[in-house]
Amino acid sequence: VRKQQQGIYSIDEDEKLTPSLEIILPRDLADGFVNNKRESYKFKFQKIFDQGANQETIFENIAKPVA
């Protein structure tokens, strides 16, 4: 399991589960306003690429298998 916490988001790449991205919006960022929204939004993906991933890596993993 690899979980990276980067400020207000975290990436969870568990080999047994689908990789997911969780965005955390703390209620205290409302700056004096009432904030009744959720604090956490979680999205699942087939693969999550690092910020340093180049176009070739993304093509090899996403587009090439379709062709």
C-alpha atoms as one frame of an Amber mdcrd trajectory, in Angstrom:
protein
   0.000   0.000   0.000   1.353   3.395  -0.921  -0.427   6.428   0.401   0.988
   9.847  -0.353  -0.305  12.884   1.490   0.347  16.055  -0.474  -1.293  19.036
   1.208  -5.021  18.687   0.660  -4.983  15.485  -1.372  -3.769  11.932  -0.976
  -3.134   9.127  -3.446  -3.814   5.553  -2.403  -2.374   2.847  -4.668  -3.225
  -0.432  -2.979  -2.432  -3.389  -5.245  -5.651  -5.138  -4.158  -7.897  -2.139
  -4.754  -8.478   0.375  -7.490  -6.120   3.378  -7.165  -7.931   6.373  -5.743
  -7.397  10.083  -5.272  -8.886  11.746  -2.205  -9.262  15.525  -2.085  -9.620
  16.975   1.398 -11.208  20.398   1.854 -11.051  21.244   5.552 -14.041  23.205
   6.823 -11.714  25.780   8.387 -10.784  27.010   4.885 -14.272  28.598   4.632
 -12.786  31.785   6.134 -15.670  32.778   8.401 -18.482  31.442   6.205 -20.736
  28.486   7.007 -19.380  25.449   5.174 -21.821  22.532   5.136 -20.100  20.746
   2.266 -18.291  17.454   2.555 -14.671  17.608   3.621 -13.537  14.634   1.578
 -14.067  13.700  -2.075 -12.731  10.339  -3.275 -12.314   9.365  -6.944 -11.260
   5.959  -8.308  -9.159   5.464 -11.436  -7.659   2.563 -13.363  -4.218   4.129
 -12.904  -2.849   7.268 -11.317   0.305   8.762 -12.797   2.899  10.758 -10.899
   3.421  14.421 -11.794   6.713  13.444 -13.399   5.131  10.938 -15.814   6.009
  11.680 -19.409   3.791  11.358 -22.486   5.403   8.069 -23.568   4.651   6.412
 -20.217   1.022   7.510 -20.360   0.693   6.315 -23.973   2.194   2.900 -23.173
  -0.225   2.389 -20.272  -3.423   3.933 -21.647  -3.551   4.332 -25.428  -1.383
   1.464 -26.674  -3.526  -1.351 -25.157  -6.576   0.105 -26.975  -4.915   0.031
 -30.398
